[in-house]
Amino acid sequence: MGVIDTNANIIGENATKDVDLQGLFPITSVLNHSCTANTISFARDDFTFSCRAVTAIKKGEELTTNYLHYHYHFFGLSYRRPELFAFWHFRCGCRRCRDATEFGTMSDSLVCRDCTEGRLTPLNSEEGAKWVCGSCYSSVTHLQAVNTWWNNLEAAPKYDVRGLLLLLEKMLEVFDSNHYYCMEVKCRVIENIGETKGFEYEDLAASWLEKKVLFCREHLALQQVVAPGLSEYRAYMSSHLVEPLYLLAKKKYVAGETSLAALQETMEEVAGHLLIIIEIWGPYRRRSSERLKAEEARVLLETVDSKYLHRQLGSRADAVLESAQLATFSEPALRL
């Protein structure tokens, strides 16, 4: 895994040490954007800025980064291109933006009303652009009503999980299940289940844990295509998946609904996700929100390993957290 430390002239840090960066970084600043980037950049404890490969990069291939926050890496073309133009003043022409199907994920497509089986995708991101069905080739040009659905989402109570699920049910009649509107609803449900203040995962019924696990898996399946490798989107979704997956496996085993072998297999998966979180976010600056998530993952990893796996996985985690020893990229990444 290639890592570039820019070691530019560091200006310093503020007294409370709550600012990620203060300095000029002439190397990483020239990285071009791609909506499916092959690197990430992050601040280290000494406030140097590092650029790290997240996928295998061929000789001569351009190094790219994603200017958008990882929460928006699953958003469709109709969001990304106007957003990039508004803030960075360019019209993205990356490989993903040139593919209306978003690499086959249909993350910016609508259910065709004529054939119902096909999907309508935008010819471009301009207002009033034509949307065409890939199956029956019918088209529509006026989609102002689509924006109404986003307004409905924004107006929905933030912590009303049942209300969000009802909204999702209605959206699925209009949008592909991978459409970023639907995936955003799923993301908000993920962030609410077990995360709301005053509630603990142990208090949740298995059905809620299963819902969160399902939505996390759907996001991770999308991530493998639109933000592959050791991306922050991957770490973000894995960080939400591990605890409900862990507790759900325990609940099912105690209830006699699953075998010891199945429990062991799930704990292997949980440990794999925890190592991914640590591998991606572990090198980040201490006290950053990402680093704190990696440290939380280290605590759960110790529990999973000591109770179920007995692999001494803590040493692998500590190599990243304490010594910044990063794994060389391979796909699939980080096998136990």
XYZ file of C-alpha atoms in Angstrom, residues 28-151:
124
model
C -1.685 16.399 -2.338
C -3.289 19.675 -3.426
C -2.687 18.827 -7.087
C -4.595 15.528 -6.941
C -7.502 15.573 -9.363
C -10.976 14.471 -8.396
C -12.663 11.231 -9.395
C -16.068 10.049 -8.171
C -14.473 6.603 -7.843
C -11.037 7.537 -6.559
C -7.995 5.324 -6.041
C -6.563 7.209 -3.028
C -7.604 8.859 0.217
C -5.787 11.657 2.052
C -5.676 12.166 5.799
C -3.865 14.029 8.574
C -1.421 12.287 10.901
C -0.559 13.163 14.499
C 2.260 15.495 13.440
C -0.144 17.264 11.064
C 1.598 16.025 7.961
C -0.845 15.009 5.249
C -0.697 11.511 3.743
C -2.051 10.197 0.477
C -2.770 6.474 0.496
C -3.777 4.077 -2.264
C -7.113 2.354 -1.617
C -7.114 0.145 -4.710
C -4.408 -1.476 -6.795
C -2.980 1.226 -9.091
C -1.375 0.325 -12.389
C 1.870 1.879 -13.552
C 1.108 5.159 -15.324
C -2.425 5.393 -13.908
C -3.405 8.808 -12.548
C -3.705 9.203 -8.777
C -7.131 10.594 -7.911
C -9.050 11.529 -4.797
C -12.715 12.235 -4.096
C -13.391 15.858 -3.174
C -16.795 14.975 -1.706
C -17.174 13.729 1.873
C -17.488 9.938 2.032
C -21.134 10.209 3.092
C -21.885 11.365 -0.461
C -19.854 8.779 -2.348
C -22.995 6.773 -3.122
C -24.907 9.800 -4.401
C -25.864 9.828 -8.072
C -24.725 11.905 -11.017
C -27.636 14.344 -10.720
C -26.278 15.322 -7.282
C -22.512 15.000 -7.749
C -21.960 16.967 -10.929
C -23.884 20.129 -9.874
C -22.286 19.948 -6.401
C -18.776 19.725 -7.809
C -19.454 22.557 -10.228
C -20.915 24.787 -7.504
C -17.996 24.334 -5.075
C -14.988 23.475 -7.274
C -16.100 25.011 -10.572
C -15.579 22.093 -12.916
C -17.856 19.589 -14.624
C -16.685 16.128 -13.685
C -16.002 13.834 -16.610
C -14.623 10.832 -14.724
C -15.400 7.297 -15.854
C -18.275 6.980 -13.418
C -19.864 10.246 -14.474
C -19.733 9.114 -18.116
C -21.749 5.990 -17.255
C -25.449 6.732 -16.755
C -25.907 3.356 -15.057
C -23.251 4.218 -12.422
C -21.291 1.040 -13.260
C -24.521 -0.938 -13.396
C -25.635 -0.010 -9.883
C -28.516 2.172 -11.125
C -27.858 4.528 -8.220
C -29.417 7.424 -10.145
C -32.296 5.693 -11.927
C -36.072 5.595 -11.807
C -38.547 2.776 -12.316
C -39.928 2.979 -15.855
C -43.690 3.551 -15.741
C -44.190 2.077 -19.199
C -42.487 -1.315 -18.914
C -41.939 -1.392 -15.091
C -38.929 -3.694 -15.574
C -36.574 -1.127 -17.076
C -34.883 1.837 -15.482
C -34.772 5.453 -16.585
C -31.342 7.067 -16.401
C -30.390 10.700 -17.102
C -28.591 11.566 -20.318
C -26.790 14.292 -18.376
C -27.107 16.273 -15.148
C -28.527 19.425 -16.703
C -31.937 20.664 -15.592
C -34.577 19.524 -18.073
C -32.397 16.708 -19.447
C -34.100 13.680 -20.962
C -34.295 10.437 -18.984
C -34.402 7.239 -21.080
C -35.394 3.657 -20.211
C -32.685 1.123 -20.977
C -35.257 -1.580 -21.768
C -38.146 -0.062 -23.727
C -36.417 3.219 -24.645
C -39.329 5.357 -23.522
C -38.274 8.769 -22.254
C -39.408 11.590 -20.023
C -38.110 15.131 -19.816
C -40.003 16.732 -16.932
C -38.931 15.260 -13.602
C -39.545 18.139 -11.244
C -41.606 15.783 -9.080
C -38.417 13.849 -8.310
C -37.158 16.749 -6.217
C -40.356 16.570 -4.184
C -39.232 13.215 -2.819
C -36.001 14.732 -1.529
C -37.992 17.526 0.075
